[in-house]
Tab-separated table of C-alpha atoms in Angstrom:
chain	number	residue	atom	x	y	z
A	294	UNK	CA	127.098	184.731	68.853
A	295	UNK	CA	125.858	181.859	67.229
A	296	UNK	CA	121.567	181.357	67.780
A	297	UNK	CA	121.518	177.476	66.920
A	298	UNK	CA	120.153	175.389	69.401
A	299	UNK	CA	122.818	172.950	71.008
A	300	UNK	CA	121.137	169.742	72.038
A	301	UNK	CA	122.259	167.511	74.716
A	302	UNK	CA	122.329	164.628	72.231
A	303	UNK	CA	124.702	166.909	69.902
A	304	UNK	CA	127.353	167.422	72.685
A	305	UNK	CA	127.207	163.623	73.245
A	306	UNK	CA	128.088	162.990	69.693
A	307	UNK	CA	130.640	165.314	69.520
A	308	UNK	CA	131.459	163.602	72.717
A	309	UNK	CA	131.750	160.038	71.255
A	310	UNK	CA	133.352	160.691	67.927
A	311	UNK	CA	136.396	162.798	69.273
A	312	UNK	CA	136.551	161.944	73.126
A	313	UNK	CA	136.930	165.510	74.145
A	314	UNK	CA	135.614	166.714	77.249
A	315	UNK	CA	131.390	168.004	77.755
A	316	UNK	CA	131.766	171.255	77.958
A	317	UNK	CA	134.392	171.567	75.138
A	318	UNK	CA	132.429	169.906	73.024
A	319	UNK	CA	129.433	171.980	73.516
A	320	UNK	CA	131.577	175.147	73.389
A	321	UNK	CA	133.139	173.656	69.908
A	322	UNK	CA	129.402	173.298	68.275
A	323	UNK	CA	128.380	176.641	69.526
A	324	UNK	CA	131.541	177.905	67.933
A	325	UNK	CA	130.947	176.037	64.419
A	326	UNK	CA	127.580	177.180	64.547
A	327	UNK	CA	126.314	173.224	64.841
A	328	UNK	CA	128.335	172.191	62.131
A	329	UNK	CA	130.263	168.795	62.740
A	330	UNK	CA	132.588	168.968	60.835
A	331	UNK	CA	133.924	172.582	61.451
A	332	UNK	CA	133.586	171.808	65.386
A	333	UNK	CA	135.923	168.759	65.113
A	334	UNK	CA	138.234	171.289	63.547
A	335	UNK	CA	138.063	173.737	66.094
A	336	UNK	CA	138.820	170.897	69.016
A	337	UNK	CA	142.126	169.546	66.592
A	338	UNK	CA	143.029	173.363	66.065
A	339	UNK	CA	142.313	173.864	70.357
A	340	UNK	CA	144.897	170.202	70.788
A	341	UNK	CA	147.597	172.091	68.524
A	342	UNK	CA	147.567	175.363	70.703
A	343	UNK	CA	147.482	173.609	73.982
A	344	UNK	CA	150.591	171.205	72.431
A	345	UNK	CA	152.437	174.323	71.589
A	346	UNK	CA	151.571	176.089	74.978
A	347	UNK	CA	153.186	172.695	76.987
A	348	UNK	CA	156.558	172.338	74.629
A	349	UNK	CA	158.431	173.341	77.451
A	350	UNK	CA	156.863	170.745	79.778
A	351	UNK	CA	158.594	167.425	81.247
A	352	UNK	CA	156.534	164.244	80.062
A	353	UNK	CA	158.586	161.791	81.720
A	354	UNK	CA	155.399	159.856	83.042
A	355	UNK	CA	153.541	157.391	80.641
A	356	UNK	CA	153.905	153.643	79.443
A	357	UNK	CA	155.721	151.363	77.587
A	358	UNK	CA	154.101	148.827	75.850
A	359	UNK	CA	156.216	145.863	73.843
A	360	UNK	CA	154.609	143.450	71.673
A	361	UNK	CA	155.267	140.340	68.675
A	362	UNK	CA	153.383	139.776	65.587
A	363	UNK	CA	151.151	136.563	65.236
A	364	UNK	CA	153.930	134.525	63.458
A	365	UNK	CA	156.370	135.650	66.605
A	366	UNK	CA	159.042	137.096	63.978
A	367	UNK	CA	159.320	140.614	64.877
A	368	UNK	CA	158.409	142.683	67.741
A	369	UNK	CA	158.329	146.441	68.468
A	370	UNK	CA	158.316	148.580	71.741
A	371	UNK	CA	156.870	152.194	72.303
A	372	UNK	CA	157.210	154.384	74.507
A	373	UNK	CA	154.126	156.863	75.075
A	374	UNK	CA	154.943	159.823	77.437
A	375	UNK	CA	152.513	162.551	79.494
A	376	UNK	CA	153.515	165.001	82.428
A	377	UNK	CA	151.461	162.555	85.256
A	378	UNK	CA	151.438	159.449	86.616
A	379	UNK	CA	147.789	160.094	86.821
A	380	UNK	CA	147.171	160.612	83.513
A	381	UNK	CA	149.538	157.644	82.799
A	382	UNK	CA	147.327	155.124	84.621
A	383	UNK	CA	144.320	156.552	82.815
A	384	UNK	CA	142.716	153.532	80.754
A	385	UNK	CA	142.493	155.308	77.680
A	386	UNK	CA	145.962	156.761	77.583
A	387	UNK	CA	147.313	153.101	77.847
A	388	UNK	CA	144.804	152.311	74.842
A	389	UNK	CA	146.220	155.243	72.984
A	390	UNK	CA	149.695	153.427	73.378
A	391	UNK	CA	147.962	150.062	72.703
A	392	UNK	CA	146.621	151.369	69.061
A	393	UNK	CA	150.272	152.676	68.343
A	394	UNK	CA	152.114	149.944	69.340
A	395	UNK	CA	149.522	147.763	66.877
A	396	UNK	CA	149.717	150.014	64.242
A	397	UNK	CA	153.390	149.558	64.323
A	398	UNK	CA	152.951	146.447	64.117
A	399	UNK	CA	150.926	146.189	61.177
A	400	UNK	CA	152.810	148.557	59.057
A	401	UNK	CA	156.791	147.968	60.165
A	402	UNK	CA	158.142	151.551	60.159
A	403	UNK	CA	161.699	151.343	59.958
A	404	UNK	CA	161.998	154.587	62.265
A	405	UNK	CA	160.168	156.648	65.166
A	406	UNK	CA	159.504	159.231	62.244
A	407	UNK	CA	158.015	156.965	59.666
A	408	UNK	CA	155.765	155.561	62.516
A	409	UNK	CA	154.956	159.340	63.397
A	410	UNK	CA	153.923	159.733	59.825
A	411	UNK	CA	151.425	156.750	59.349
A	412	UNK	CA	147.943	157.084	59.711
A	413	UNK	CA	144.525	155.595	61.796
A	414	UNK	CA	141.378	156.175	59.574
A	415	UNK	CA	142.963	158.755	57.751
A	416	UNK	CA	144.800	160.659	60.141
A	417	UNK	CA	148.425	160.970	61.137
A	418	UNK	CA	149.812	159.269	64.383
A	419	UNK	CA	151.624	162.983	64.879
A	420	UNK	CA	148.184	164.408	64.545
A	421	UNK	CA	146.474	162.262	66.805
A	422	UNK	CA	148.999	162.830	69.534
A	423	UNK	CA	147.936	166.911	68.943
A	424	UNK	CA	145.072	166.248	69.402
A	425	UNK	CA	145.145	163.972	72.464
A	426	UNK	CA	147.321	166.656	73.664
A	427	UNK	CA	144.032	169.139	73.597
A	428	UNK	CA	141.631	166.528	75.120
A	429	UNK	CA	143.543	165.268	77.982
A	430	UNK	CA	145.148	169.124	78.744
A	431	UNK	CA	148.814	167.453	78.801
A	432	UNK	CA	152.001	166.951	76.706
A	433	UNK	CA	152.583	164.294	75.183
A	434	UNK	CA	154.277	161.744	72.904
A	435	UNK	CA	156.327	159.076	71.743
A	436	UNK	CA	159.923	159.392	72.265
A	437	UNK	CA	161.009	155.796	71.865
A	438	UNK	CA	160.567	153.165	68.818
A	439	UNK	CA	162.195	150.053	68.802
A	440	UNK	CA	161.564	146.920	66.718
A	441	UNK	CA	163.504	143.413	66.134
A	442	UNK	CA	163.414	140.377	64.046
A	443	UNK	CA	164.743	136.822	64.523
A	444	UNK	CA	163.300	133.700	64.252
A	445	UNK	CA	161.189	133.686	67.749
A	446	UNK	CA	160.974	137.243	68.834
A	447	UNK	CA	159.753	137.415	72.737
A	448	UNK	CA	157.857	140.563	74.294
A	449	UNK	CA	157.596	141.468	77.820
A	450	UNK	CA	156.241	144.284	79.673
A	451	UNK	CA	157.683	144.800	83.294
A	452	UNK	CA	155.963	146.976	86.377
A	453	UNK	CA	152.581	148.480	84.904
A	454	UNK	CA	153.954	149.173	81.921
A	455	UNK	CA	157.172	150.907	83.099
A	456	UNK	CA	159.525	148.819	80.979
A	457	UNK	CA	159.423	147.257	77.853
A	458	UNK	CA	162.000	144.192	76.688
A	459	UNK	CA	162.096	142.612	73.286
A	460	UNK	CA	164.306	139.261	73.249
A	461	UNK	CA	164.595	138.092	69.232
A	462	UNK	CA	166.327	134.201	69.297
A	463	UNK	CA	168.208	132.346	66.262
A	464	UNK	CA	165.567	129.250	67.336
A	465	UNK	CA	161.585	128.631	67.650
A	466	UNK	CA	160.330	125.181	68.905
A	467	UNK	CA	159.482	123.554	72.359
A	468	UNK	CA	160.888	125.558	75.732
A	469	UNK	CA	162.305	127.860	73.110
A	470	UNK	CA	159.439	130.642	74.195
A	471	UNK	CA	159.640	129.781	77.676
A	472	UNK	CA	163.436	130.408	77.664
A	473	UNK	CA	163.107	134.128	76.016
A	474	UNK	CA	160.760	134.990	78.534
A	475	UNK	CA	163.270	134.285	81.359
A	476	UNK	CA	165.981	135.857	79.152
A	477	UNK	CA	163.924	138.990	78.646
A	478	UNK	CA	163.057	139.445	82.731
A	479	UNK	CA	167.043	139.078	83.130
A	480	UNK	CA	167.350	142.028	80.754
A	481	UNK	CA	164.552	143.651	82.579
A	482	UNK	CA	166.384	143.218	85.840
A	483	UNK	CA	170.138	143.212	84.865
A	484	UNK	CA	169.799	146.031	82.030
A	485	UNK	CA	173.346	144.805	79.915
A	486	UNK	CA	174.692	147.135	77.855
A	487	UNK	CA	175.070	144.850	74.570
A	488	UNK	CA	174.893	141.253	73.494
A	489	UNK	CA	178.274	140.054	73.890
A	490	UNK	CA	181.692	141.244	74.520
A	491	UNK	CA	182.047	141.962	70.892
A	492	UNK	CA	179.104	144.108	70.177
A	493	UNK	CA	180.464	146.536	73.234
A	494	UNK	CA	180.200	150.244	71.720
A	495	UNK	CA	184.574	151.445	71.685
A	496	UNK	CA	183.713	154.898	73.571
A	497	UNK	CA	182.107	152.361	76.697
A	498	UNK	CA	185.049	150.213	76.603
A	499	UNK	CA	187.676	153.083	76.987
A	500	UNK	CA	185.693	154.891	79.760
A	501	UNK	CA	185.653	151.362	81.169
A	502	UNK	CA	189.471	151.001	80.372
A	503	UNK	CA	189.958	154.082	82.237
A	504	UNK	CA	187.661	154.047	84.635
A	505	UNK	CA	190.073	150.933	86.000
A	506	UNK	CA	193.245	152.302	85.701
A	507	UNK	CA	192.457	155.394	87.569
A	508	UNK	CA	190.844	153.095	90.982
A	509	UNK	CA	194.210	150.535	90.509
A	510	UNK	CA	196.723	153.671	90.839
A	511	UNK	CA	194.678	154.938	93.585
A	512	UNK	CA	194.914	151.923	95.421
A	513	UNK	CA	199.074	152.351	94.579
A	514	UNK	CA	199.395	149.854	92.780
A	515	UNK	CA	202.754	149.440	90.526
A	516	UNK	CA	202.675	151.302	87.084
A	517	UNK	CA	203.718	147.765	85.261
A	518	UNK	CA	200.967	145.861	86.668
A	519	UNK	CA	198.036	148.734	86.041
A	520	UNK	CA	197.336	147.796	82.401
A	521	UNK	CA	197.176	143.586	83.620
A	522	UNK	CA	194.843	144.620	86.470
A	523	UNK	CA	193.044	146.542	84.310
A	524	UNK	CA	192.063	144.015	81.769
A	525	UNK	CA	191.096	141.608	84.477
A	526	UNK	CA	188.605	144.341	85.390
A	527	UNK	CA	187.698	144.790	81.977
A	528	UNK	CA	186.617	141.428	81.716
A	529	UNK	CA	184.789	141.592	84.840
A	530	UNK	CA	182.663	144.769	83.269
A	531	UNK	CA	182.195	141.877	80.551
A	532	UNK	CA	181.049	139.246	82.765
A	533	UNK	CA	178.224	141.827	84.402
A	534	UNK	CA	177.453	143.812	81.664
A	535	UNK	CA	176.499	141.760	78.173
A	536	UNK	CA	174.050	139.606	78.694
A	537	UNK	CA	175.085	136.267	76.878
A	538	UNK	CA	178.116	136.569	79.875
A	539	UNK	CA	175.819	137.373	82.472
A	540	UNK	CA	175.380	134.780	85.270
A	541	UNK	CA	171.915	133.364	84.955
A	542	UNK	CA	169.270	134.966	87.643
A	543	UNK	CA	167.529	131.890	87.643
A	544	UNK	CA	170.263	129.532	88.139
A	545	UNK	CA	173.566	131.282	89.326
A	546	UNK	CA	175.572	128.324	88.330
A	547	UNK	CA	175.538	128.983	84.251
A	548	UNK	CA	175.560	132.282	82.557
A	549	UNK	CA	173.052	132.768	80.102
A	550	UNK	CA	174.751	131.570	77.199
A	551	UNK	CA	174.761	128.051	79.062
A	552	UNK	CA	171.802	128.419	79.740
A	553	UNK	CA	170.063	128.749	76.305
A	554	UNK	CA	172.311	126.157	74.612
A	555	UNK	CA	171.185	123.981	77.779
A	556	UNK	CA	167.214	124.443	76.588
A	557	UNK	CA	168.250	123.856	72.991
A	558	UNK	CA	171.778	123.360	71.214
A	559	UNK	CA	173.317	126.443	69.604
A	560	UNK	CA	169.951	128.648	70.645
A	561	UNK	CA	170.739	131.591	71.503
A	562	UNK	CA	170.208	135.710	71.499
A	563	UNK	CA	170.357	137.686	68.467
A	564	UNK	CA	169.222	140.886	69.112
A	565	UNK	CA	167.411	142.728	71.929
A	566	UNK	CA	165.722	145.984	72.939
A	567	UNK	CA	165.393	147.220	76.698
A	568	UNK	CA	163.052	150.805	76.940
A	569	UNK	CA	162.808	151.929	80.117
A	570	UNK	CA	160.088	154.285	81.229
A	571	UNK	CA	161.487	158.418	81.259
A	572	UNK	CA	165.768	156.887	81.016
């Protein structure tokens, strides 16, 4: 049992440079025997056992945070998980997300594992995420990473940080902004599976496909008309589902497409990201 005398003010520092908890910070010094630097190695080695102890946990709560650089080029999303909504709501936790989400956008990983593997004064992103895992006594991490480019990218952040959209557009210049940001709440609202008809992924367009075929012979249709009625509902799934073809939310008498060529000729959507919170 250690015999050195554990001040108030010690646990306070211990307190301040790692954010752990009072008492574990107290029990951490006692531990290293009042060294520092050995007791902020006994709380990182405590976050790794309490990670591993919670692997088989649900974090399905947490935020989503999306955000452009200062030139409005590129943008990134995260997603940060944890098991409660309580610890989700927690000011710090959102920070925690905040700091990744601008280190991201500092650096430009190209992946969710290159992020992972970049580092805040000297320590690891996976590392701090251990060790946030001992402190706040839950699982966590980031499961999603997104990131675009274009010439005007727009962020938005719907419902307390529940869902992230990233809108990048061929165009900057005057309403241009304005526009992605009511482009981007579509997406939040109208979640469309891809861009445009074209960019619809084979495997979705042959469920679709069959999807119809099945409901038209059900309704006893003839066998020579199936494959016609089909591809009228095909292009319905179109017309609902990518979001250049969507009807406009704001103005149900253009789609979107219309719509952005309306603000500006031949603007329009290049790319876009849509995280939603635990889907």
């Amino acid at each position: 049992m250690s015999t050195v005398q554990i001040s108030a003010a010690d646990v306070n520092k211990l307190r301040q440079q790692t954010g752990a908890g009072m008492m574990d910070c107290k029990k951490a010094l006692i531990e290293a025997n009042g060294d520092f630097e050995a007791a902020i190695d006994y709380l990182r080695k405590k976050g790794a056992k309490v990670a591993a102890s919670r692997q088989d946990r649900d974090s399905n709560e947490g935020v989503v945070i999306a955000k452009a650089t200062a030139d409005g080029k590129r943008g990134v999303v995260v997603e940060l998980n944890c098991e409660t909504d309580f610890v989700a709501k927690n000011a710090d936790f959102v920070a925690l997300a905040g700091k990744f989400t601008d280190l991201a956008i500092e650096q430009n990983p190209a992946s969710l594992e290159e992020l992972l593997a970049l580092e805040i004064d000297g320590q690891k992103v996976s590392d701090i995420i251990i060790e946030n895992t001992g402190k706040i006594g839950e699982k966590i991490g980031i499961s999603k990473f997104e990131s675009v480019t274009g010439e005007l990218v727009v962020p938005y952040i719907h419902g307390n940080y529940r869902l992230g959209v990233l809108v990048a557009l061929n165009q900057a210049g005057a309403g241009v902004d304005e526009a992605g940001k009511d482009v981007a709440m579509q997406i939040a609202a109208m979640s469309p599976v891809a861009l445009d008809k074209g960019d619809v992924d084979a495997t979705v367009i042959e469920r679709e496909t069959e999807i119809a075929k099945e409901q038209i012979r059900a309704e006893g249709k003839p066998e020579e008309m199936v494959e016609k009625i089909a591809a009228g509902k095909l292009n319905k799934f179109y017309k609902d589902s990518t979001l250049l073809n969507q009807e406009f939310v704001k103005d149900s008498s253009k789609d979107v497409r219309k719509f952005l060529n309306d603000v500006s000729k031949d603007l329009t959507v290049v790319a876009f990201k849509r995280v939603q919170l635990g889907a």
